[in-house]
Amino acid sequence: MEGEVFYPSQDAIANSYVRDWEALAESARKNLQGFWAERASELFWFKKWDKVLDDSNKPFYRWFDGGKVNIAYNCVDVHLQTFRKNKLALIWEAEDGKSERTFSYYALNREVCRMANIIKAMGIEKGDRVTIYMGRIPEIVFAMLACAKIGAIHSVIFGGFSVDALHERISDSESKLIITCDGSMQNGKLVELKRIVDESLRHCPTVENVIVVKRTGHEIPMEGGRDHWFHDLCALPIANGKCSTEVMDAEDPLFILYTSGSTGKPKAILHTHGGYMVGTYATLKYVFDVNDEDRFWCTADPGWITGHSYLVYGPFLNGATVFMFEGGPSYPYPNRWWQLIERFGITIFYTAPTAIRALMRFGEAWPNKHDLSSLRLLGSVGEPINPEAWKWFHHVIGKDRCPIMDTWWQTETGAFMITPTPVVPLKPGSGTRPFFGQEAEIVDEEGNPVPDGQEGFLLLKNPWPSMMRTIYKDPDRYIETYWKKYPGKYMTGDSARRDKDGYYWIIGRVDDVIKVSGHRLGTAEVESALITHPAVAESAAIGLPHEVKGQAIYCIVQLKPGFAPGEDLGEELRQHVAHHLGPIARPEEVSFIDKLPKTRSGKIMRRVLKARAQGLPEGDLSTLEE
Ligand code: PRX
C-alpha cells in the first residue's frame, strides 16, 4: 500500500464483528438488499416489511416498505426483556463535575414514558413537530426518544444557535411545542436558553406550549398559560405510568434536522423510523464494534446529526452504555476529557478533529496524567483530520493501540458512508473506503470519473437505508440539490480524491458551506444576519483555513452611506451575528470594502475574496463586472 499505513492489531481483529472485511463487502456488493435485510432482521418489527427497497420513484427511495416499527421501542423497550434491563444505558456528568446521574435501561424507559406522557398531554399527536432546544443534559435524550415513541417529529436545534436561527427553524417546522431548559452552562458561563426562546417566539403563532426543564436554577420569566416547568408537570398524575408505543410505518418521519446548504434558508433534512434505525444500528455495530462491555462516549451535541445518530439512536439500538458530558474539552482545565475517560472507564471515544487540535496545543502532559488504558477504539468526524492531529490522537491518547475510525458522512446520509472498521489498515487523514453496500465515485464537472489521484466531486452510487427522504416541505429542492446534476447519483457537495489503494481522501466542501470547528454553517445565513444591522449595505462571508477550527468565518462588509469603517463597528458586527445567528457563527474578523466584487449578473464573487484574503492568485476575472 502507498503512503504511511497503520495495520490493525491481532486483538482488534479477534474482537471485531467483521473479521473479513473483503468477504462482507463482496457479499453486500452482490446483494445490497439482502445485506440490509439481514441487518434489519436483527431489530424488532411489529410487522415485517413487504419490500426491502422500493426505487420505483427515484430519488424518493423507500426502505422496508410495509414494515411496522418504532425506533424508540428498539432503543429502549426491547432491552427490558433481556439482562440489559439493569444495565446502565446512560451515564451523565455535569460540566462542573458536581453532579452525576445514571440511568439503567429500566430507568431510561421510565423517564422516556414520563416525558412522552407529558408531551401527549400537551396535545401533541403523531406527525406533529416538536422543537427541542436544550443543553447537553439527560432530558434532551428523553425528549427525543419520547417524541419518537409517540410518533411526533422532533426538530432539535443546537444550543449554540440564537434568536433568529431558532425563530426561523421553529416557524418553518410549525412546531406546536418547544422543549427547552432555563439555561445551560458553557465554560462556566450561563447561556440563557429560555430567554432566547422567549425572544424567538415573539412571532411564532404555531407554538402553544413551552416545557422548561430546570437546569441552572436562575431566575427566568415564565409566561402564564404557555410556559410550564417540567418538574411541575412530572408531579401531575398524567405523567405517571407506562406510555404505549405508536406503531409506525417504516417510512413515517422520525425527525427533521436543519442544516446549512449553499443558498438561502437552512434545509430541514427528513429521516424516517425504519431506514434510519437500520442504518445507525448497523454502522455503529460494525465500525465501533460496540458490545455489552463497552462504555461509549461520543462528544457531539445532540443538536447535530452526530449526536442524533451516535449519541442517542445508534448506541441505544445496540444496547450500549452511553456516556454524555455536559461540558467541553478544556474547562476548567485541558485534562477534563482525559479525566472523564479514566474515571468512567470509557472504551470507545468518538470526537472531532477541531477538539483534538485544540487539546494537542496544551501538550502531552495533560493526558499523560491520566490512565487511559480503558480505551480500545477512537473515532473522528466532522471535517478532514490532518495527519499531524491523527498521529497525536493515535499515539498520545490511543497509545498506539487504538485504531482511529475516521468516519465521513453527513446530516443527509444519516449514518457513516466512508469509514474504516477496526480490521481495516489505516492511513492518517483518509476515511478509507465506503461502508458495506456503498460505492463512491469521483467525477469532473460533466460527471466523468477522474483518474485516481485527481481531485473531483464526490458522489455516492447506491441508495442506503438511512438516506434522507426529502427536504421537509420542499421536495423540489431535494431533487435540485442532490440528484439533478448527476442523475441517479447522490451529490455530496464535497470534493475528494481516491488513491491507488482505493482509499478516499476528503478535501472539503465545494459549495458555500463552512465547517467551523466541525459545525456546519452557511455563508448565506451569516450574511442575512449581517444585513439586519443598520450600517450594512451588503456583505460576503467566506471560510478561510484556521489552525484549530479547521475553517473560520471572515466577513467583508460594504457599508451604507453615512457609516464609516472602524474597529468598533467591526466588533459590533461580530456581536450582532453572535446575537442573531449564534455564538458559533461569530465571525473571526469583519473587514470593510468600498464595493464587493460581483459578476455582471450581480453574484458576489466569494472565490475572488477568498483568494485575495489568502494572497493567492485571483484566477479568471472575465465575468467580473466593470
Ligand atoms: O464536508 C464533509 C464534512 O462534514 C460535512 C457534513 O457536515 P454535517 O452534515 O454537519 O455532518 C457532520 C457529521 C457527520 C461533509 O460534507 N465531514 C464530515 N465528516 C468528515 C468530513 N470531512 C472529512 N472527513 C470526515 N470524517
XYZ file of C-alpha atoms and ligand atoms in Angstrom:
652
model
C 0.000 0.000 0.000
C 1.209 3.503 -0.734
C 1.933 6.096 1.966
C 2.018 5.612 5.693
C -0.136 2.688 6.820
C -1.188 1.558 10.301
C -2.188 -2.091 10.373
C -4.778 -3.451 12.805
C -3.570 -5.454 15.772
C -4.487 -9.140 16.150
C -6.548 -8.095 19.162
C -8.606 -5.645 17.192
C -9.257 -8.294 14.556
C -10.144 -11.017 17.057
C -12.668 -8.768 18.822
C -14.288 -7.414 15.724
C -17.777 -8.248 14.454
C -16.419 -8.218 10.930
C -13.179 -10.143 10.730
C -13.201 -10.496 6.992
C -13.935 -7.054 5.570
C -13.465 -8.091 1.930
C -15.884 -11.010 2.184
C -18.686 -8.960 3.706
C -18.084 -6.082 1.299
C -18.268 -8.519 -1.604
C -21.486 -10.104 -0.401
C -23.070 -6.664 0.096
C -21.923 -5.687 -3.396
C -23.578 -8.753 -4.879
C -26.765 -8.456 -2.876
C -27.336 -4.984 -1.489
C -30.903 -5.620 -0.407
C -30.001 -8.950 1.154
C -27.255 -7.308 3.192
C -29.604 -4.661 4.578
C -32.468 -7.090 5.115
C -30.184 -9.190 7.285
C -29.201 -6.157 9.353
C -32.866 -5.147 9.700
C -33.765 -8.649 10.890
C -31.593 -8.127 13.955
C -34.070 -5.487 15.143
C -37.679 -5.724 16.297
C -40.533 -5.133 13.842
C -44.213 -5.150 14.793
C -44.731 -6.363 11.239
C -42.039 -7.312 8.758
C -41.581 -5.270 5.593
C -43.034 -6.288 2.228
C -40.166 -4.931 0.200
C -36.598 -4.081 1.220
C -36.097 -1.285 -1.304
C -38.655 0.426 -3.479
C -36.866 2.520 -6.083
C -39.812 2.968 -8.417
C -39.989 6.719 -7.751
C -36.346 7.826 -7.656
C -34.882 9.756 -5.907
C -37.696 9.245 -3.417
C -36.421 5.865 -2.312
C -38.407 3.836 0.183
C -36.876 1.254 2.512
C -38.564 -1.612 4.336
C -41.902 -0.526 2.931
C -44.902 -2.124 4.572
C -42.908 -2.738 7.741
C -44.327 -1.606 11.076
C -41.766 -0.437 13.565
C -40.770 2.176 16.116
C -37.153 3.190 16.649
C -37.719 4.185 20.283
C -39.148 0.743 21.037
C -35.923 -0.730 19.670
C -33.815 1.714 21.674
C -35.493 1.047 24.986
C -38.334 -1.453 25.296
C -36.632 -4.417 23.647
C -33.780 -4.272 26.140
C -36.213 -4.601 29.040
C -36.855 -8.207 28.018
C -33.159 -9.043 28.471
C -30.369 -8.770 31.050
C -29.881 -5.216 29.791
C -32.882 -4.131 31.819
C -30.489 -3.464 34.724
C -27.544 -2.424 32.587
C -26.514 1.228 32.544
C -27.934 2.942 29.493
C -26.785 6.471 30.243
C -24.136 7.997 32.481
C -24.123 11.779 32.636
C -21.767 14.226 34.249
C -22.304 17.968 34.744
C -19.787 20.454 33.433
C -18.679 21.429 36.948
C -18.402 17.784 38.000
C -20.726 18.398 40.923
C -23.494 16.233 39.644
C -23.551 12.774 38.115
C -26.702 10.964 37.015
C -27.030 7.386 35.832
C -29.923 5.561 34.231
C -30.333 1.830 33.668
C -32.385 0.786 30.659
C -35.222 0.268 33.134
C -34.853 3.854 34.356
C -34.460 5.170 30.815
C -37.824 3.629 29.971
C -39.428 5.292 32.987
C -38.009 8.695 32.013
C -38.978 8.352 28.354
C -42.515 7.253 29.265
C -42.905 10.165 31.647
C -41.737 12.684 29.084
C -43.931 11.037 26.427
C -46.999 11.170 28.677
C -46.397 14.863 29.257
C -45.856 15.651 25.581
C -49.077 13.830 24.756
C -50.930 15.733 27.447
C -49.839 18.923 25.663
C -51.975 17.796 22.756
C -49.144 16.504 20.581
C -50.121 13.744 18.205
C -48.428 11.537 15.664
C -46.864 13.668 12.921
C -46.810 16.906 14.957
C -43.472 18.709 15.137
C -41.780 19.383 18.461
C -38.777 21.700 18.707
C -36.143 20.737 21.263
C -33.628 23.411 22.295
C -31.530 22.447 25.281
C -28.079 21.967 26.670
C -26.410 18.575 26.906
C -28.432 17.131 29.757
C -30.206 13.759 30.023
C -33.626 15.312 29.399
C -32.689 16.114 25.800
C -32.243 12.395 25.212
C -35.533 11.600 26.939
C -37.303 14.264 24.877
C -36.017 12.881 21.574
C -36.915 9.289 22.437
C -40.282 10.371 23.845
C -41.198 12.124 20.600
C -40.171 9.060 18.630
C -42.183 6.811 20.922
C -45.427 8.676 20.296
C -44.731 9.327 16.620
C -44.108 13.063 16.921
C -41.391 14.520 14.688
C -38.596 16.121 16.659
C -36.593 19.072 15.446
C -33.575 19.538 17.672
C -31.825 22.885 17.447
C -28.282 23.191 18.703
C -27.979 25.294 21.873
C -25.227 27.355 20.209
C -27.757 28.865 17.824
C -29.530 32.026 18.819
C -32.693 34.067 18.302
C -33.025 34.350 14.521
C -31.802 30.837 13.789
C -34.227 29.456 16.343
C -37.103 31.580 15.127
C -36.605 30.575 11.520
C -36.443 26.867 12.366
C -39.450 26.925 14.684
C -41.538 28.799 12.111
C -40.537 26.569 9.234
C -41.350 23.396 11.170
C -44.619 24.853 12.512
C -43.904 23.320 15.890
C -46.697 23.406 18.445
C -44.471 22.595 21.380
C -40.980 23.663 22.458
C -38.974 21.720 24.999
C -36.162 23.765 26.488
C -34.360 24.446 29.747
C -33.832 27.570 31.789
C -30.195 27.774 30.768
C -27.097 25.777 30.062
C -23.533 26.002 31.251
C -20.694 26.635 28.853
C -17.166 27.012 30.163
C -18.534 28.139 33.486
C -20.788 30.736 31.906
C -24.545 30.745 31.825
C -26.268 30.585 28.435
C -29.779 31.997 28.704
C -31.629 29.440 26.609
C -35.115 30.238 27.871
C -34.705 33.965 27.232
C -33.556 33.204 23.699
C -36.679 31.079 23.263
C -38.851 33.923 24.527
C -37.311 36.354 22.083
C -37.623 33.999 19.155
C -41.254 33.184 19.972
C -42.470 36.743 19.514
C -43.652 35.905 16.031
C -44.235 32.153 16.121
C -48.007 31.741 16.176
C -47.955 27.932 15.970
C -46.344 27.438 19.377
C -48.901 26.658 22.080
C -46.741 25.355 24.893
C -43.189 25.523 26.195
C -41.867 22.906 28.602
C -38.936 24.177 30.662
C -36.518 21.828 32.381
C -34.747 23.360 35.358
C -31.010 23.051 34.943
C -29.305 26.211 36.161
C -31.981 27.419 38.580
C -31.536 31.102 37.837
C -34.493 33.464 37.628
C -36.354 33.385 34.304
C -39.685 34.801 33.162
C -42.473 32.236 32.694
C -45.441 33.182 30.535
C -48.711 32.078 32.107
C -50.644 29.513 30.072
C -47.733 28.927 27.686
C -44.712 28.031 29.803
C -44.648 25.044 32.143
C -41.915 23.810 34.448
C -41.115 20.216 33.634
C -40.874 19.273 37.326
C -44.373 20.653 37.933
C -45.729 18.577 35.063
C -43.946 15.496 36.426
C -45.883 15.858 39.665
C -49.219 15.591 37.851
C -50.982 12.223 37.601
C -50.880 12.374 33.779
C -47.100 11.970 33.864
C -47.218 8.624 35.592
C -47.397 5.142 34.231
C -46.442 3.442 31.043
C -46.857 5.087 27.703
C -47.801 2.907 24.798
C -45.608 2.975 21.714
C -47.073 4.273 18.481
C -46.794 1.644 15.773
C -45.212 3.494 12.852
C -44.847 2.718 9.184
C -41.181 2.208 8.366
C -41.318 5.283 6.126
C -43.028 7.560 8.678
C -40.899 10.601 9.603
C -38.803 10.343 12.750
C -37.185 13.762 12.798
C -36.200 16.793 10.831
C -32.833 18.375 11.372
C -31.976 21.755 9.900
C -28.691 22.012 8.123
C -26.988 24.644 6.052
C -26.779 24.477 2.325
C -25.453 26.548 -0.489
C -28.082 29.197 -0.638
C -30.787 30.805 1.380
C -32.628 29.166 4.219
C -31.345 26.115 6.081
C -32.862 22.860 4.863
C -34.917 20.554 7.057
C -33.458 17.129 6.367
C -36.057 14.429 6.958
C -35.258 10.959 8.313
C -37.600 8.038 8.914
C -38.155 5.385 11.584
C -37.240 2.225 9.660
C -34.299 3.007 7.417
C -32.554 5.409 9.765
C -32.865 2.809 12.523
C -31.271 0.059 10.439
C -28.511 2.364 9.165
C -27.418 3.809 12.503
C -27.659 0.431 14.217
C -25.539 -1.448 11.691
C -22.906 1.227 11.098
C -22.244 1.732 14.802
C -22.089 -2.008 15.391
C -19.587 -2.692 12.629
C -17.488 0.441 12.781
C -17.248 0.956 16.527
C -17.693 -2.680 17.284
C -19.895 -1.856 20.251
C -20.620 -4.671 22.648
C -22.004 -5.077 26.139
C -18.747 -4.439 27.953
C -18.227 -1.086 26.286
C -18.665 2.422 27.540
C -19.187 4.569 24.516
C -18.569 8.295 24.506
C -19.463 10.464 21.559
C -18.619 14.070 22.401
C -21.031 15.560 19.839
C -24.023 17.623 20.836
C -27.475 16.118 20.200
C -28.198 19.275 18.198
C -26.159 17.909 15.287
C -26.551 14.721 13.280
C -23.605 13.058 15.045
C -25.436 13.475 18.334
C -28.660 12.121 16.858
C -27.116 9.058 15.255
C -24.265 8.175 17.587
C -25.022 9.686 20.963
C -28.683 8.726 21.025
C -30.117 6.331 18.461
C -27.211 4.125 17.325
C -25.852 3.320 20.791
C -29.237 2.594 22.373
C -30.240 0.415 19.425
C -27.121 -1.595 20.205
C -27.940 -1.714 23.923
C -24.735 0.147 24.730
C -23.778 2.142 27.792
C -23.591 5.753 26.699
C -21.569 8.410 28.421
C -22.681 12.003 28.000
C -20.837 15.067 29.259
C -22.397 18.470 29.599
C -19.223 20.471 29.049
C -16.424 20.959 26.569
C -12.864 19.661 26.349
C -10.877 22.169 28.334
C -12.954 23.630 31.101
C -11.811 24.160 33.796
C -8.532 22.564 32.643
C -7.337 20.873 29.468
C -7.425 17.468 31.163
C -11.200 17.467 31.629
C -11.870 14.864 28.948
C -8.925 12.651 29.892
C -10.037 12.728 33.497
C -13.504 11.559 32.434
C -12.110 8.735 30.303
C -10.162 7.481 33.299
C -12.933 7.988 35.805
C -15.674 6.287 33.805
C -13.567 3.670 32.039
C -14.512 4.835 28.565
C -13.628 2.183 25.984
C -14.672 3.919 22.755
C -14.125 7.623 22.274
C -15.536 9.462 19.263
C -14.759 13.144 18.740
C -13.876 15.847 16.220
C -10.545 16.963 14.724
C -11.029 20.518 15.980
C -11.118 19.292 19.585
C -8.059 17.122 19.049
C -6.138 20.054 17.566
C -7.187 22.323 20.419
C -6.116 19.788 23.053
C -2.867 18.996 21.266
C -1.788 22.582 21.822
C -1.808 22.112 25.572
C 0.775 19.373 25.272
C 1.089 15.722 26.259
C 1.490 16.354 29.955
C -2.264 16.784 30.421
C -3.351 13.430 29.019
C -0.281 11.737 30.480
C -1.545 12.494 33.971
C -4.331 10.007 33.390
C -4.729 6.275 32.950
C -6.296 5.954 29.508
C -5.815 2.198 29.261
C -9.566 1.501 29.161
C -9.684 2.890 25.605
C -9.753 0.418 22.736
C -11.139 2.400 19.814
C -11.070 6.051 18.790
C -13.114 7.970 16.249
C -13.095 11.230 14.333
C -15.821 13.087 12.457
C -16.971 16.409 11.062
C -14.086 17.602 8.900
C -10.884 16.239 7.436
C -8.381 15.300 10.124
C -4.861 16.478 9.385
C -2.275 13.692 9.683
C -0.473 15.514 12.489
C -3.598 15.549 14.680
C -4.376 11.941 13.686
C -0.959 10.778 14.822
C -1.133 12.685 18.085
C -4.554 11.172 18.808
C -3.279 7.716 17.910
C -0.046 7.921 19.883
C -0.762 10.133 22.879
C -4.362 9.154 23.543
C -4.569 5.701 21.951
C -1.017 4.689 22.994
C -0.507 3.253 19.505
C -3.018 0.506 20.356
C -6.366 2.006 19.395
C -7.392 2.232 15.762
C -9.000 5.533 14.706
C -12.282 5.324 12.843
C -12.286 8.416 10.624
C -15.950 8.426 9.635
C -17.079 10.507 6.690
C -20.794 11.195 6.446
C -23.383 13.991 6.567
C -26.670 15.098 8.059
C -28.193 13.885 4.814
C -26.660 10.407 4.913
C -27.811 9.751 8.489
C -25.012 7.256 9.059
C -21.377 6.542 8.136
C -20.715 6.316 4.401
C -16.932 6.224 4.037
C -15.288 4.693 7.049
C -12.877 2.056 8.219
C -13.827 -0.777 10.534
C -11.370 -1.995 13.190
C -9.865 -4.588 10.815
C -9.026 -2.167 8.011
C -5.448 -0.842 7.602
C -5.486 2.904 8.250
C -3.838 5.876 6.605
C -3.835 9.100 8.659
C -6.278 11.539 7.080
C -8.244 9.066 4.986
C -11.660 7.638 5.830
C -10.521 4.564 3.859
C -13.359 3.030 1.824
C -17.142 3.129 1.527
C -19.177 1.183 4.082
C -20.704 -2.167 3.085
C -23.251 -1.735 0.334
C -21.979 1.668 -0.751
C -19.882 2.700 -3.721
C -18.392 6.125 -4.278
C -17.256 7.868 -7.408
C -15.144 10.944 -8.052
C -16.100 12.892 -11.144
C -15.406 16.089 -13.031
C -17.922 18.858 -13.759
C -19.504 16.777 -16.557
C -19.803 13.666 -14.437
C -16.922 11.717 -15.968
C -14.906 9.711 -13.445
C -11.473 11.268 -12.882
C -8.321 9.152 -12.659
C -7.074 8.031 -9.245
C -5.047 10.700 -7.504
C -7.012 13.530 -9.086
C -9.434 15.753 -7.212
C -13.098 15.789 -8.193
C -16.673 15.843 -6.930
C -17.624 13.032 -4.591
C -20.781 11.101 -5.489
C -22.469 8.098 -3.882
C -23.782 5.497 -6.265
C -26.071 3.268 -4.235
C -29.149 4.051 -2.150
C -28.845 3.209 1.577
C -31.454 2.798 4.336
C -30.569 5.871 6.427
C -30.570 8.253 3.482
C -32.572 11.444 3.886
C -36.008 11.030 2.326
C -36.607 14.620 1.331
C -36.277 18.201 2.451
C -39.293 18.768 4.640
C -41.939 20.718 2.712
C -39.583 21.180 -0.235
C -39.236 18.032 -2.362
C -38.147 20.058 -5.410
C -35.173 21.431 -3.548
C -34.284 17.863 -2.550
C -34.073 16.817 -6.195
C -32.402 20.025 -7.255
C -29.708 19.975 -4.570
C -28.701 16.345 -4.534
C -29.843 14.481 -7.642
C -30.181 16.833 -10.581
C -26.626 17.485 -11.678
C -25.553 13.831 -11.839
C -28.785 11.887 -12.413
C -29.097 8.646 -10.471
C -26.208 9.532 -8.185
C -26.178 11.368 -4.890
C -24.140 14.571 -4.954
C -22.396 15.037 -1.622
C -21.188 18.631 -2.020
C -17.656 17.514 -1.117
C -14.546 17.199 -3.207
C -12.229 14.260 -2.747
C -9.593 12.112 -4.379
C -9.012 8.381 -4.379
C -5.545 6.866 -4.136
C -4.185 3.761 -5.825
C -5.326 1.554 -2.956
C -8.921 2.721 -3.395
C -8.757 4.897 -0.276
C -10.759 8.136 -0.264
C -9.335 11.473 0.899
C -11.934 14.160 1.556
C -10.771 17.634 0.648
C -13.745 19.734 1.682
C -16.973 21.381 0.646
C -17.316 22.706 -2.860
C -20.336 24.863 -2.034
C -20.912 27.804 0.295
C -20.955 25.669 3.409
C -18.326 26.495 6.026
C -17.254 23.991 8.661
C -16.284 25.978 11.720
C -14.965 23.667 14.415
C -16.913 20.933 12.647
C -20.148 22.957 12.880
C -21.900 23.308 9.572
C -22.847 26.885 8.713
C -23.920 28.571 5.518
C -22.401 31.793 4.247
C -25.935 32.911 3.360
C -27.052 32.648 6.989
C -24.180 34.773 8.212
C -24.850 37.335 5.511
C -28.556 37.533 6.324
C -27.688 38.126 9.972
C -25.340 40.958 8.958
C -27.843 42.635 6.682
C -30.215 43.212 9.613
C -27.665 45.665 11.049
C -28.484 49.289 10.067
C -24.938 50.025 8.856
C -24.670 47.121 6.439
C -25.484 47.589 2.759
C -24.150 44.238 1.613
C -21.746 41.607 2.797
C -19.920 38.436 1.904
C -19.000 35.672 4.333
C -16.186 33.317 3.440
C -14.479 30.401 5.152
C -10.699 30.575 5.489
C -8.347 27.936 6.889
C -7.864 28.138 10.642
C -5.298 26.191 12.632
C -7.648 24.922 15.330
C -11.157 25.427 13.951
C -10.391 23.952 10.539
C -12.188 26.869 8.972
C -13.199 30.230 10.364
C -15.699 32.816 9.140
C -14.435 36.067 7.671
C -16.864 38.779 6.602
C -16.323 41.547 4.135
C -18.845 44.321 4.521
C -19.928 47.146 2.275
C -21.404 49.908 4.424
C -24.387 52.138 3.757
C -23.633 55.784 3.021
C -23.043 57.722 6.211
C -21.326 54.869 8.048
C -17.573 54.777 8.465
C -15.496 51.634 8.778
C -13.663 51.163 12.059
C -12.606 48.649 14.656
C -15.569 49.375 16.901
C -18.057 48.840 14.132
C -16.281 45.608 13.179
C -16.614 44.367 16.732
C -20.246 45.444 16.859
C -20.991 43.470 13.716
C -19.309 40.362 15.137
C -21.508 40.666 18.211
C -24.520 41.242 16.026
C -24.010 37.938 14.207
C -23.424 36.131 17.500
C -26.625 37.520 18.958
C -28.808 36.828 15.934
C -27.439 33.588 14.495
C -25.467 32.237 17.440
C -22.096 32.422 19.177
C -20.826 29.537 16.999
C -21.223 31.804 13.980
C -19.357 34.795 15.396
C -17.027 35.937 12.588
C -13.322 35.749 13.245
C -12.918 39.096 11.591
C -15.036 41.719 9.860
C -13.337 43.897 7.289
C -14.732 46.631 5.081
C -14.703 47.209 1.358
C -15.931 50.053 -0.848
C -17.512 47.733 -3.364
C -17.868 43.952 -3.290
C -16.588 42.179 -6.413
C -19.567 40.863 -8.374
C -20.252 39.116 -11.622
C -22.122 41.026 -14.280
C -25.254 39.150 -13.232
C -24.836 40.522 -9.712
C -23.465 37.483 -7.862
C -20.810 38.172 -5.245
C -17.524 36.559 -6.260
C -16.554 34.895 -2.987
C -13.853 32.976 -4.808
C -12.073 36.257 -5.539
C -12.443 37.494 -1.963
C -11.097 34.203 -0.657
C -8.086 34.347 -2.930
C -7.377 37.963 -2.003
C -7.613 37.239 1.715
C -5.072 34.456 1.364
C -2.801 36.349 -1.004
C -3.439 33.817 -3.758
C -3.934 34.451 -7.491
C -7.462 35.693 -8.164
C -7.992 33.432 -11.160
C -10.316 34.097 -14.075
C -11.814 37.579 -13.710
C -13.533 37.761 -17.071
C -17.021 37.686 -15.525
C -16.239 40.457 -13.052
C -18.489 43.476 -13.566
C -16.950 46.772 -14.591
O -17.517 18.151 4.333
C -17.861 16.962 4.959
C -17.586 17.084 6.431
O -18.806 17.466 7.024
C -19.835 17.599 6.037
C -21.160 17.207 6.605
O -21.485 18.037 7.664
P -22.702 17.682 8.622
O -23.913 17.446 7.809
O -22.752 18.720 9.668
O -22.304 16.313 9.286
C -21.155 16.256 10.057
C -21.102 14.972 10.824
C -21.383 13.760 10.048
C -19.353 16.732 4.921
O -19.956 17.096 3.701
N -17.140 15.816 7.055
C -17.845 15.032 7.895
N -17.098 14.004 8.314
C -15.887 14.114 7.730
C -15.924 15.272 6.910
N -14.867 15.628 6.168
C -13.772 14.859 6.216
N -13.667 13.755 6.985
C -14.684 13.349 7.759
N -14.560 12.267 8.512
